[in-house]
Coordinates of C-alpha atoms in Angstrom, one line a residue:
Chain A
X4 CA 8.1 16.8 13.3
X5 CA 5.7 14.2 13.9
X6 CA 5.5 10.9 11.5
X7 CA 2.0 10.0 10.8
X8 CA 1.9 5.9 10.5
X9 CA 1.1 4.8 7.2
X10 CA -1.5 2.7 8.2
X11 CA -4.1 4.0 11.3
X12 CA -7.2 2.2 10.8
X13 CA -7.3 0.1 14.2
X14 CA -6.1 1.4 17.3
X15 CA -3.0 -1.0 17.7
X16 CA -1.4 -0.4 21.0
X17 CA -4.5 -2.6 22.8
X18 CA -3.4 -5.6 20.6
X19 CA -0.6 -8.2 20.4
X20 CA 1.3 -7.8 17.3
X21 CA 2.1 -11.3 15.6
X22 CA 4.6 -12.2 14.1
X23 CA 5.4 -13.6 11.0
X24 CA 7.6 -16.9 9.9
X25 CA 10.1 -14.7 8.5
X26 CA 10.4 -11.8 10.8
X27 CA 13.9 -12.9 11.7
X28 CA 14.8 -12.7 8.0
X29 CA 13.3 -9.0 8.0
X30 CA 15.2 -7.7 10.5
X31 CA 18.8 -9.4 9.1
X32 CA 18.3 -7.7 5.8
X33 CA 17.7 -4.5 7.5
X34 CA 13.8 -3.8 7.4
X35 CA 11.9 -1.2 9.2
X36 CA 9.5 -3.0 10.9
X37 CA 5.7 -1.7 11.5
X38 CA 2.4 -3.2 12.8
X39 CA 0.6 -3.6 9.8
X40 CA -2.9 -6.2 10.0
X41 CA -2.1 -7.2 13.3
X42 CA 1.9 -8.2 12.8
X43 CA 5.2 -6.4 12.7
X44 CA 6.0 -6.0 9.0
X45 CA 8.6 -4.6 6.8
X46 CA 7.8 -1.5 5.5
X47 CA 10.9 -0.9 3.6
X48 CA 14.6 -2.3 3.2
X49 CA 16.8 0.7 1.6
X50 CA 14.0 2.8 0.6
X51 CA 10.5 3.1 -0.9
X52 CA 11.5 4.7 -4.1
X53 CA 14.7 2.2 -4.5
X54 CA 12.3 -0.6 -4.1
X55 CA 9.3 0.6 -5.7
X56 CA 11.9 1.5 -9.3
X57 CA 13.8 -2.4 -8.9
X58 CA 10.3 -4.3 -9.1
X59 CA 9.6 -1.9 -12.0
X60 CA 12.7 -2.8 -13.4
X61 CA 13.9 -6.2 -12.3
X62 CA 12.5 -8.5 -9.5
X63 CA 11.4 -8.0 -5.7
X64 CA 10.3 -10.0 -2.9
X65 CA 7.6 -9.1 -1.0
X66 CA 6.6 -11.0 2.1
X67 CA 2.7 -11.0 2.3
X68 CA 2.0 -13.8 4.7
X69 CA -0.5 -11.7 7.0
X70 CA -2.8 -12.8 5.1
X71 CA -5.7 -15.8 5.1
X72 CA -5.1 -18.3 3.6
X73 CA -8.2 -20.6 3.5
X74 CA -9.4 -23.6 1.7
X75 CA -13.0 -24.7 0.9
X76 CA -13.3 -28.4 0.3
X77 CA -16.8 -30.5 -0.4
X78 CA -17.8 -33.5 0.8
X79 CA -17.1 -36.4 -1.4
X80 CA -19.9 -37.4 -2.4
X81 CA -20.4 -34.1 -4.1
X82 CA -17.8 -32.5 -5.4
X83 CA -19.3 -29.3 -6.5
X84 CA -21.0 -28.4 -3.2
X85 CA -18.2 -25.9 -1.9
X86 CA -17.9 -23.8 -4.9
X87 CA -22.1 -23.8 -5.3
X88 CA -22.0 -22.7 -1.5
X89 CA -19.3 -19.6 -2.6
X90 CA -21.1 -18.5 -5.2
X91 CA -24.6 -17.9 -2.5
X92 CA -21.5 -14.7 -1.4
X93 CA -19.6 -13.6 -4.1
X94 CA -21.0 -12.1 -7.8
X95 CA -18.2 -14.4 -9.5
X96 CA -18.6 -17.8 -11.3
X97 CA -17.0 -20.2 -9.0
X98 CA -18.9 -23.3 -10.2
X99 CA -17.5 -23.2 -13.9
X100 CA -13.8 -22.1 -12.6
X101 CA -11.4 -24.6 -14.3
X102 CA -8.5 -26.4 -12.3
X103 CA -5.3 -24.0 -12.0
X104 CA -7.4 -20.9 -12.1
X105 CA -7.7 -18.1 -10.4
X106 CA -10.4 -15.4 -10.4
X107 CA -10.6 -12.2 -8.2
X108 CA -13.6 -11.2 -6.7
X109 CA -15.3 -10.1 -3.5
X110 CA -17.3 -10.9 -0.4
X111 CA -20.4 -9.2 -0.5
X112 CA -23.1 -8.2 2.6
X113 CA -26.9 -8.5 1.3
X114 CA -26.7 -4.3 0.7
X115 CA -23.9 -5.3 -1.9
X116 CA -21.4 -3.4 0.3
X117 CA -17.9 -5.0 0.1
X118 CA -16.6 -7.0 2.5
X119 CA -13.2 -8.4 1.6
X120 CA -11.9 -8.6 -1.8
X121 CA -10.0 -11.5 -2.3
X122 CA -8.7 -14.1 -5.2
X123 CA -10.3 -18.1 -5.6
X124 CA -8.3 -20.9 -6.8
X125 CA -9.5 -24.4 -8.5
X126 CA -6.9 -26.1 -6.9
X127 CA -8.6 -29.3 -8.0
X128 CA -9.4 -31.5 -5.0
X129 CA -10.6 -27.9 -3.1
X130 CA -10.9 -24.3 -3.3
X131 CA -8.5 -21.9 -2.4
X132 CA -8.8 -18.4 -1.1
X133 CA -6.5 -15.8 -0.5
X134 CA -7.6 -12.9 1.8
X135 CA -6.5 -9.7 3.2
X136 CA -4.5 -10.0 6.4
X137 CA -6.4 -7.9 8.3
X138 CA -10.3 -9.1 7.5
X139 CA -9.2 -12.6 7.3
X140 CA -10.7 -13.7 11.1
X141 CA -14.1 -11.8 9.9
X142 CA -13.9 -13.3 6.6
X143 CA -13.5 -16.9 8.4
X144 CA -16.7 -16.2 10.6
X145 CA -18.6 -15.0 7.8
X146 CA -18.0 -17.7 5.4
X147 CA -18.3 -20.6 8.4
X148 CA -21.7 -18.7 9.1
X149 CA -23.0 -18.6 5.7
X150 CA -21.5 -22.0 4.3
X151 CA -23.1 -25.5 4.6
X152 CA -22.0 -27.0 7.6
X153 CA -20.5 -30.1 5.5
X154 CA -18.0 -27.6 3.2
X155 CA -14.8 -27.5 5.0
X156 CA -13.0 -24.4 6.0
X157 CA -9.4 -24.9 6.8
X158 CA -6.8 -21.8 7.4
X159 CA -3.8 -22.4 6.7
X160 CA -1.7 -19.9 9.1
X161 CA 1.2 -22.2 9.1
X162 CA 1.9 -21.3 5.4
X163 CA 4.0 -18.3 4.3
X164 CA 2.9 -16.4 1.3
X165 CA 5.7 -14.1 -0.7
X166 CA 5.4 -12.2 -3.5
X167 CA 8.1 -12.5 -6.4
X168 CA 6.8 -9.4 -8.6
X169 CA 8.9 -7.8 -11.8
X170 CA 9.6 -8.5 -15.6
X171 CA 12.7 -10.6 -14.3
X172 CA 10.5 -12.5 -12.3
X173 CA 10.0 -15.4 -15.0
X174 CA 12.9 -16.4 -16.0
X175 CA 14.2 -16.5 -12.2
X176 CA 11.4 -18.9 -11.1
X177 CA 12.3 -20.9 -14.1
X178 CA 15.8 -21.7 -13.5
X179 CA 14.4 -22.0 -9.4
X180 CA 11.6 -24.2 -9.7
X181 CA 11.2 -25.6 -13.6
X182 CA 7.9 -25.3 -14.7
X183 CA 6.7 -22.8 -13.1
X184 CA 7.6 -20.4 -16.6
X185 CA 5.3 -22.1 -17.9
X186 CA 2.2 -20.6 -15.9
X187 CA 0.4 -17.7 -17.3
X188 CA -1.5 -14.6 -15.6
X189 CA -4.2 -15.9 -13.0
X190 CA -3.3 -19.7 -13.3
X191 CA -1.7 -22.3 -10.6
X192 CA 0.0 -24.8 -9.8
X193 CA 1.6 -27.3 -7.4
X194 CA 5.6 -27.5 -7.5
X195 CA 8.0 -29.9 -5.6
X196 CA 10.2 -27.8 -3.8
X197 CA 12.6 -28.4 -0.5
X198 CA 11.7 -32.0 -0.5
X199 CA 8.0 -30.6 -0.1
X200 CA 5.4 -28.9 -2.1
X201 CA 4.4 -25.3 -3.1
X202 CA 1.9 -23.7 -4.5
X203 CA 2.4 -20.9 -7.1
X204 CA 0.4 -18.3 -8.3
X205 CA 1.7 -16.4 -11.7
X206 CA -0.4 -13.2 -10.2
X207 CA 0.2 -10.5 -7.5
X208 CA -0.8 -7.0 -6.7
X209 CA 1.9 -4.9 -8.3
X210 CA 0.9 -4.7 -12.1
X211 CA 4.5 -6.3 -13.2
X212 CA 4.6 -9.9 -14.2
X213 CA 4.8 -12.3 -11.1
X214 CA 4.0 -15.1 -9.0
X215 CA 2.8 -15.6 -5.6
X216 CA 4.1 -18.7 -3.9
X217 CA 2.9 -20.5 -1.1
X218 CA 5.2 -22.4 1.2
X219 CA 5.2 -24.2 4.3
X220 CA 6.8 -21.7 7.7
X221 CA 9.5 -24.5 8.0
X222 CA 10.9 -24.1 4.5
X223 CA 10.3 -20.2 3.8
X224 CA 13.3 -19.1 5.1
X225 CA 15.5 -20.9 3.1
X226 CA 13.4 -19.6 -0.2
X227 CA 13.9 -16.7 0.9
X228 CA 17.5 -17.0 0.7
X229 CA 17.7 -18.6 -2.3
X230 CA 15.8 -16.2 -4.2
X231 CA 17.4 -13.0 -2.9
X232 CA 21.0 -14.4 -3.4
X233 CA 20.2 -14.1 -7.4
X234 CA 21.1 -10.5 -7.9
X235 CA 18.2 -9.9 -10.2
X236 CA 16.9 -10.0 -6.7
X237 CA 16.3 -7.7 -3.7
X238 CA 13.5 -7.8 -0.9
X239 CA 10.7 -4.7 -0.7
X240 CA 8.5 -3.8 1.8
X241 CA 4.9 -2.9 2.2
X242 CA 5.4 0.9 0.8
X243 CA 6.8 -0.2 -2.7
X244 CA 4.2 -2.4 -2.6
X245 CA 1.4 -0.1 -1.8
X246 CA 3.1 2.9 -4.4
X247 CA 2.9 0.2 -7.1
X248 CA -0.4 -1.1 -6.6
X249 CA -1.7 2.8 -6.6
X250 CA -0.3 2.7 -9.6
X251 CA -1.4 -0.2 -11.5
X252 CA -5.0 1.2 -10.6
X253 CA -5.3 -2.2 -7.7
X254 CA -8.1 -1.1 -5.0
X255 CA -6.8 -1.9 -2.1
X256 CA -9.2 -2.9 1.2
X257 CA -9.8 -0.9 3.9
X258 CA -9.2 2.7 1.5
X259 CA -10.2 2.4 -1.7
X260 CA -13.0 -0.8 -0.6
X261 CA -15.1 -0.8 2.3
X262 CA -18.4 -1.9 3.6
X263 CA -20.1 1.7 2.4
X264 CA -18.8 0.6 -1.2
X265 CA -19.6 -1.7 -3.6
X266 CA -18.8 -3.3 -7.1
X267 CA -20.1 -1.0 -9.3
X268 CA -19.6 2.2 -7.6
X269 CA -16.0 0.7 -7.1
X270 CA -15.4 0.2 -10.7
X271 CA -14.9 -3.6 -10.4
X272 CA -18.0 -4.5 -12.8
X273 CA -15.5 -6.8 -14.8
X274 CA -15.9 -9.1 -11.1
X275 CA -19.7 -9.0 -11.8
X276 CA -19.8 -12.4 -14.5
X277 CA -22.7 -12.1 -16.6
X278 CA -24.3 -15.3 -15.8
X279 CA -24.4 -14.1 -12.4
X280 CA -25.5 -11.0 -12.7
X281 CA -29.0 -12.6 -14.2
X282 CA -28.6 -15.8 -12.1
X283 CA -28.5 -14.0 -8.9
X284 CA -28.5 -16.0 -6.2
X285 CA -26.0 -14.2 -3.9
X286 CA -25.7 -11.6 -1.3
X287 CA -26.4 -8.0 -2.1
X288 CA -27.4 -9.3 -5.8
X289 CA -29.9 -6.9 -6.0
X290 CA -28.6 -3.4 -4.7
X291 CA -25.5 -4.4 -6.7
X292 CA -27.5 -4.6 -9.7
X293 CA -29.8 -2.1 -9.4
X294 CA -26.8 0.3 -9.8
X295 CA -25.2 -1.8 -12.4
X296 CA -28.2 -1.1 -14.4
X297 CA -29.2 2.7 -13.2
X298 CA -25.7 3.3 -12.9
X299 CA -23.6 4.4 -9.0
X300 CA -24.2 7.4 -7.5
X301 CA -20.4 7.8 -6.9
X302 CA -17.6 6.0 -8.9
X303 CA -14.2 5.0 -8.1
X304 CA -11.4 7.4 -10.2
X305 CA -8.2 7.8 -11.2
X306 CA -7.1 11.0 -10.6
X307 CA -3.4 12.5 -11.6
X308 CA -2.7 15.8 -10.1
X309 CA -0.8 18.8 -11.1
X310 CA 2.6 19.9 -9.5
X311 CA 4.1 17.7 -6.9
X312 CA 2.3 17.3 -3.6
X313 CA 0.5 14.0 -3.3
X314 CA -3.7 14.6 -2.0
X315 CA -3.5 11.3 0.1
X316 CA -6.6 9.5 1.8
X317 CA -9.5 11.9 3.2
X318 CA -8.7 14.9 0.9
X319 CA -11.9 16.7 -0.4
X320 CA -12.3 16.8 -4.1
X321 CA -14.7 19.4 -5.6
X322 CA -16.1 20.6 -9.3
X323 CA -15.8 24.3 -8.9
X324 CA -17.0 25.3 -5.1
X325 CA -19.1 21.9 -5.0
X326 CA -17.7 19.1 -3.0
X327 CA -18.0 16.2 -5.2
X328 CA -15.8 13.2 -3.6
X329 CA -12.6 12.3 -1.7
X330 CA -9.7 10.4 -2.0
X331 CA -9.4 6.9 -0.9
X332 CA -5.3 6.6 -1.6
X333 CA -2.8 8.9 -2.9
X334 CA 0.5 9.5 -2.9
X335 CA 3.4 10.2 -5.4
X336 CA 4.2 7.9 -8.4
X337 CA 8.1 7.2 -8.7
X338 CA 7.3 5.9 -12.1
X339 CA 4.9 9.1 -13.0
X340 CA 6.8 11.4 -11.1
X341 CA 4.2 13.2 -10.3
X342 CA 0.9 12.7 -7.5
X343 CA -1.7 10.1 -8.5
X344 CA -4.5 9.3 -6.3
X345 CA -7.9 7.0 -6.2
X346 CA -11.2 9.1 -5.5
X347 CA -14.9 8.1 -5.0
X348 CA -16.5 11.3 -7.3
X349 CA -20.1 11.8 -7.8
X350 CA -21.1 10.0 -10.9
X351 CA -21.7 13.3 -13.2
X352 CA -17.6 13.8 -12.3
X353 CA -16.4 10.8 -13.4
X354 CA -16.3 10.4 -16.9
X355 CA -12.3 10.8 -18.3
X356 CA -10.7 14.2 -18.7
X357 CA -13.1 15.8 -16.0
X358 CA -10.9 18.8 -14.3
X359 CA -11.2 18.3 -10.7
X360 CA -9.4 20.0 -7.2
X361 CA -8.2 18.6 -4.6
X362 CA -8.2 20.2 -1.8
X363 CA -5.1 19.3 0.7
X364 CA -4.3 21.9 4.0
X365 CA -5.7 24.5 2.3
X366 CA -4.4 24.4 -1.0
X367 CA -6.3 23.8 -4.1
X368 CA -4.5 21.0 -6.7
X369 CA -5.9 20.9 -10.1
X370 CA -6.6 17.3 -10.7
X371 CA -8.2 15.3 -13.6
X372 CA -9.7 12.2 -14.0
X373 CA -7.5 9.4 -15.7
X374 CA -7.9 6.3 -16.3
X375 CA -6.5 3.3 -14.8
X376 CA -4.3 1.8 -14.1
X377 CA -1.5 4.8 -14.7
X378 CA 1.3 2.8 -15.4
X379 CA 0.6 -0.1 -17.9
X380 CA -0.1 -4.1 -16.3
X381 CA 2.8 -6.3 -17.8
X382 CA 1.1 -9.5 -17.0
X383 CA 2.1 -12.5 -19.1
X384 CA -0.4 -13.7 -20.7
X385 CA 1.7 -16.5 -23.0
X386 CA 3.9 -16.3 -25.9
Chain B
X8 CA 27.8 30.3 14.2
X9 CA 26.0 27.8 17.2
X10 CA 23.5 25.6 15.9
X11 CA 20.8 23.8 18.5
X12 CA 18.1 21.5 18.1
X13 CA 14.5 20.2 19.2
X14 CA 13.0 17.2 20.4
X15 CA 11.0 17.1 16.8
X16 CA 14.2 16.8 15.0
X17 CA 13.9 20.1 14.0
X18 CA 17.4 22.1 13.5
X19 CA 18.2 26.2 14.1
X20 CA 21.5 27.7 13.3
X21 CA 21.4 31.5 14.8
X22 CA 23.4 34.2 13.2
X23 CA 22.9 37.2 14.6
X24 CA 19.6 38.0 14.5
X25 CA 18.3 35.4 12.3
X26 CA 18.0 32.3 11.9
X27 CA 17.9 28.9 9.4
X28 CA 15.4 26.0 10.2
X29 CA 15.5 22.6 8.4
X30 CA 15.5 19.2 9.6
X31 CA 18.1 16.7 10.5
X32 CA 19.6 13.8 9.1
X33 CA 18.2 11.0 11.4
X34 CA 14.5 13.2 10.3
X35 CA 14.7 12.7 6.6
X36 CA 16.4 8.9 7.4
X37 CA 12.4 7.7 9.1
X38 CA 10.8 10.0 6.4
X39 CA 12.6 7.8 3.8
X40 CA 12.4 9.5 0.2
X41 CA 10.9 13.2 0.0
X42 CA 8.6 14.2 -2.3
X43 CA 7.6 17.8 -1.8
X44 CA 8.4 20.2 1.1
X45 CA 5.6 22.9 1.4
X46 CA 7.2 26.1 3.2
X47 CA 5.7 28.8 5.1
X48 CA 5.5 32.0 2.9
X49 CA 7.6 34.9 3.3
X50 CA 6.1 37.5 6.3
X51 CA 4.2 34.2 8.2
X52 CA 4.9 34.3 11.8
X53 CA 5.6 31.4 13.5
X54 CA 4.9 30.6 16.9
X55 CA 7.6 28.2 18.6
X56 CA 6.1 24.7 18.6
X57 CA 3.2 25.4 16.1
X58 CA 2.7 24.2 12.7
X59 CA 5.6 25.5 10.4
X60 CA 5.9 23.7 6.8
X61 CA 4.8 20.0 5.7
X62 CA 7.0 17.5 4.0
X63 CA 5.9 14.9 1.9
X64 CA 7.3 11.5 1.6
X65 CA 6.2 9.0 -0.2
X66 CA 4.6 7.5 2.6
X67 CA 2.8 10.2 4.4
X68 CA 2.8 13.8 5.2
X69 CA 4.6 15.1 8.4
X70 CA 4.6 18.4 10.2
X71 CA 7.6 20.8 10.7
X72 CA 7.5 22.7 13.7
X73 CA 8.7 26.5 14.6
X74 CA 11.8 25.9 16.7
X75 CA 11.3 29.1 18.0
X76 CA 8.7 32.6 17.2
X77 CA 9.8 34.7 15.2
X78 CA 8.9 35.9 11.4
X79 CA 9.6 34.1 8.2
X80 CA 11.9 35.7 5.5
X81 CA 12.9 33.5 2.9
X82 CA 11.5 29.7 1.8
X83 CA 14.4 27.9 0.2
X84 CA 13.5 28.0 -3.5
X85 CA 15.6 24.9 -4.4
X86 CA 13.5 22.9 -3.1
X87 CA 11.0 23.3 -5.1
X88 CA 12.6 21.8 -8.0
X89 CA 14.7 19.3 -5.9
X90 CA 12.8 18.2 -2.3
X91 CA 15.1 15.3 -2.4
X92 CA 17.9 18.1 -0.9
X93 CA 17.0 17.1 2.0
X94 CA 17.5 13.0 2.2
X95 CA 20.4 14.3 0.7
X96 CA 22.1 17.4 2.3
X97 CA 19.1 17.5 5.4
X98 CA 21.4 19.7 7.5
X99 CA 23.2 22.1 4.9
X100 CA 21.6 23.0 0.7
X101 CA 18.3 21.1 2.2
X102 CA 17.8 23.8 4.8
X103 CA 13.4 25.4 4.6
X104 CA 13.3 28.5 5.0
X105 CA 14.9 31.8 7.2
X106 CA 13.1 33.6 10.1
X107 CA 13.7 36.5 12.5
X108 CA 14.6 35.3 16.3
X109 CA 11.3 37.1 17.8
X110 CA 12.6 36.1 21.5
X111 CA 16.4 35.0 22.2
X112 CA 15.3 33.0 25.1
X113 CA 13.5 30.6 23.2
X114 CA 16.5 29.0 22.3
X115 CA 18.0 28.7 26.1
X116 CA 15.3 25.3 26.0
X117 CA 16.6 23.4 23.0
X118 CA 19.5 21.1 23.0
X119 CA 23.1 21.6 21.2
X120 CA 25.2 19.2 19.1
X121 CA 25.9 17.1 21.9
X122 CA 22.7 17.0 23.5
X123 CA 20.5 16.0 20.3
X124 CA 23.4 13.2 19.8
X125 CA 22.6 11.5 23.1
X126 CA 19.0 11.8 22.7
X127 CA 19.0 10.5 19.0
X128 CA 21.4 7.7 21.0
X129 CA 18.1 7.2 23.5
X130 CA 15.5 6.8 20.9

């Protein structure tokens, strides 16, 4: 039997994995550890399924502190310099972003290919940024190479970042950190916690209600314990989180993103604000609108698949005998019980309902376009 | 009835002149939850060390090797409706599938009980 890594993108054995604040904690409570964007991480605790069901059903913690986290901040005497400067490499309104909120979007090259997607904070006095783990050192040279010299880029690698995803998630926070109940999907805001201060985000990359919270290496541990000693409580690993964000319809970097994608084609135009779009003014602004308005020659997909064997990333997909895209991710949804998958299909294949195969080891799985995400977003959006 | 194993984590129980293949406990413990188990259909022959069946986890995909050559005669239907058989019962009701023994002394090279203990041990 040979066990194929989850992850295989960079050849890992030439590098130094990192390790992360809590990595002790990991290993107590029984993780599997696995390099993952440079560091060991947990990939699982008791199982993926276990995991994947308990943040469906109650709360988990996810430890996601591989990656960036980076702050923007403008010189005084012009306060709206460093979000002006953003917007010149995202197709996102950064400049009319009010304090506590949060907006995804995505650092673009000038073809409009996609080079990190990530999420931007008004945090009030500066921007924060949140980016994946393993683009986060070329996301830092990028922006320090397109930015004005005078906007500051600090990374703040001696923060943790975990992830407290699931409909209990809430009311646990509450009764933790008062306040922070109060926060709704995609907004912010600073806490006193541990004679210190956090930051938390009532958003995450699961689909379930949720925050993330940022907090200093020194005090993560001890949150850690706290919030896992509620029983509403148990730690996950990357797999649930990668089966849940497959099925909450989340593109995730590096699969279901890449350089050789881009906005549209990705099915992100909701990322694309209007005032931009005609604006302009930012990398890749015109290829990305040329297929905004002609329309991508491939689109991202949803694709749910007949019987039980998952088509993962790199199976063909085809219309008849034509080959007509491939999947990006796939696997099998606990919640679904059943494979789902993400596939780049030619644009004529994409439209909802379109019967499709996918081809995996010589077998042919009838597949057909859905749309996302599969299993409803329970975000909380306020009372 | 003597039972051996391979380096893969492959086991073989031999009676008479055939034999059951599935995989063992400490396999189906790194695969973590199983999803689908695709089996070799009845008449393939195998060759020892070549590609035999895949299993699915919710992870990834992982080959199953031929512990030996020989000729597949039954796929364990159970698993069709229940793969998780073997995270359960990996070395009993979540056995794959039934093959003749095409040589006997293809077996002289894998390891018994004891043997596939210690180097489960090593790992």
């Amino acid at each position: 039997m040979s066990d194929q890594p989850i992850e295989e993108d960079e050849p890992l054995e030439a590098i130094e994995l990192g390790k992360l604040p809590l990595d002790a904690w990991h290993r107590d409570h029984g993780a599997r550890m696995v390099p993952f964007a440079g560091y060991e991480m947990p990939i699982q605790y008791e199982g993926i399924v276990a995991e994947h069901e308990w943040t469906r059903s109650s709360a988990s913690l996810f430890d996601v502190s591989h990656m960036g986290q980076l702050a923007l901040r403008s010189p005084e005497n012009d306060p709206e310099l460093a979000a002006r400067e953003l917007e010149r490499l995202l197709p996102g309104l950064i400049t009319s972003l009010k304090p506590n909120k949060m907006r995804y979007s995505m650092l673009l090259t000038e073809e409009g290919g996609v080079i990190d997607d990530l999420m931007v904070t008004n945090v009030g006095p500066h921007l924060a940024l949140v980016v994946n783990g393993a683009c986060k050192w070329d996301d830092i040279a990028h922006l320090r190479e397109h930015l004005a010299d005078e906007v500051t880029l600090t990374h703040y690698d001696d923060f943790a970042l975990l992830a407290l995803q699931g409909p209990e998630a809430g009311d646990i926070l509450e009764e933790l950190i008062p306040g922070t109940g109060a926060l709704t999907f995609m907004t912010a805001d600073l806490f006193e916690y541990d004679d210190g201060h956090i930051w938390v985000s009532r958003a995450g990359y699961t689909g379930e209600d949720g925050f993330e919270i940022s907090v200093h290496e020194g005090s993560v541990a001890k949150l850690a314990d706290v919030l896992t000693s509620d029983d509403r409580v148990k730690p996950a690993g990357l797999g649930a989180r990668d089966s849940l964000r497959l099925e909450a319809g989340l593109p995730l970097y590096g699969h279901d993103l890449t350089l050789e994608t881009d906005p549209v084609s990705a099915d992100l135009t909701f990322a694309l604000s209007k005032k931009r779009r005609e604006g302009g003014g930012y990398l890749g602004h015109g290829p990305v609108m040329e297929a905004f308005n002609n329309g991508p020659a491939a689109k991202r997909v949803g694709l749910k698949i007949e019987g039980r064997m998952p088509a993962r990333e790199g199976a063909d997909v085809f219309a008849g005998d034509t080959k007509v895209g491939v999947v990006t991710s796939g696997g099998f949804s606990p919640t679904l019980g059943q494979p789902i998958a993400m596939a780049y299909v030619d644009a004529a294949y994409a439209e909802e309902g379109t019967e499709l195969i996918c081809q995996v080891r010589k077998k042919s799985l009838p597949a057909t376009v859905t749309s996302m995400p599969f299993v409803a977003h329970k975000y909380f959006r306020g009372n | 009835m003597p039972r051996y194993f391979t380096d893969e984590h492959e086991w073989i129980d031999v009676e008479g002149e055939s034999a059951t293949v599935g995989i063992t406990d400490y396999a189906q413990e790194q695969l973590g939850d199983i999803v689908f188990v695709e089996l070799p259909s009845v008449g393939t022959m195998l060759d020892k060390g070549g590609d035999a069946a895949v299993v699915e986890s919710v992870k990834a995909a992982s080959d199953v090797y031929a512990p030996i050559s020989g000729e597949v005669t039954e796929g364990n239907e159970a698993l069709e409706e229940e793969p998780a058989l073997v995270n359960s019962s990996p070395e009993e009701d979540g056995w794959f599938f039934r093959m003749t023994i095409g040589d006997k002394a293809e077996l002289e090279g894998l390891m018994d009980d004891k043997g596939y203990k210690a180097f489960v041990e090593a790992l």
